Structures are given as C-alpha cells and as structure tokens.
Amino acid sequence: MKTPSSEPISIRQLTSNDLTLMEDLLATFGEAFDEVDTYNSFRPSHTYLKRLLSSDYFIALAALKNGSVVGGLAAYELQKFEQERSEIYIYDLAVAAAHRREGIATALIQELKKIAVARSAYVIFVQADLGDDPAIALYTKLGTREDVLHFDIAVVNSDDDA
C-alpha cells in the first residue's frame, strides 16, 4: 500500500520474536492515546510479552514505514461457547499523529479481517469513546454501529470485602 507521502506501508503480525517492535507499538499507543505513563511506566517483562505474543488468543499488528512502527492494533480472539466459532475484539488501535489520514487504520483492520477468516471468526468488534469522532467515523465506514453501555466492574481482593 502506498500512502500520499509515497512511503510504503507494511502490516506485520507480531510474534514472540518481535519484542522490540512490540515495545515500539506500546510507545506508539501511549503517545497516540496521550497515556504515556499507562503504556510505559509498568512495561511487561520480555517473558510476559513473549508468552502473550505466542499465545493463540492475542493478535498484535504493527504498521511499519521504513522499519519504524507508525501504528498498530492489539486484539483478542474470544472462543464462543454456543457455537464452534470465535469473535475478535480490537482492544487498541492507534496511528501516530504524523501518519494519520493515510489509510493505515483501515489497512490494519483489513489485515485483521484476513486473520479472522483464517481463525473462523464470525465478527470483529471494537468500542469507540463518545467524542472520538475520527474513530467513530472509521468504524461506521467499516461496520454496523450498535449502541451499548459499557461497565467496568472493579476486582477486589476477598479480604477487602469485610
């Protein structure tokens, strides 16, 4: 794929051998989401990242320009219980500010669709925050919108319940 700047983009599915690219992807997420501390302060160990990247449920894609990470996504495959199929949840998707509006996010999702087909997934789903108009526009272009409520349920130690 060629971008308006004519620099080639490649999309790469990360493996346990791509720890440097995974760390670069974490940095890209932190900068793109303006959450540098969240993505950099308590980085997982290389052992943890290797295990995650070699698992059969985690998918990390990096968009590369001249070998540098300029975007990416992290997704999870969820095995369903009611039928022999799965669905893919895009947990994070980001493109570095300097490389937005080049089709990178769409290219990442298109690559994820190929992976989803190979894994017999029947749907890819993603959340977008209200007010994140660029993400909402992208996902509206690529899929069907469902208005749902999202709840975070705190996990507490059983000793804390007393």
XYZ file of C-alpha atoms in Angstrom, residues 2 7 9-10 15 20 22 29 33 43 51 55 57 63 66 82 106 109 117-118 130 132 145 149 154 157 161:
27
model
C 1.291 3.459 -0.892
C 6.416 5.768 1.570
C 3.457 0.744 4.481
C 3.710 -2.843 5.577
C 5.369 -12.961 17.016
C 11.420 -4.667 20.014
C 6.032 -4.775 20.431
C -0.158 3.580 21.763
C -3.736 7.998 23.329
C 6.007 -2.346 30.952
C 4.166 -15.616 26.207
C -0.499 -17.333 22.616
C -5.729 -15.688 21.668
C 2.091 -0.813 10.691
C 10.842 2.353 6.745
C -22.768 -21.521 21.997
C -8.122 0.766 7.573
C -8.388 -3.708 10.104
C -11.322 -15.558 8.391
C -8.396 -17.943 8.914
C -18.099 9.188 22.669
C -13.712 10.314 19.436
C -22.964 0.562 14.799
C -23.438 0.518 27.579
C -13.814 -3.489 39.932
C -9.408 -8.949 46.967
C -14.922 -7.228 51.195
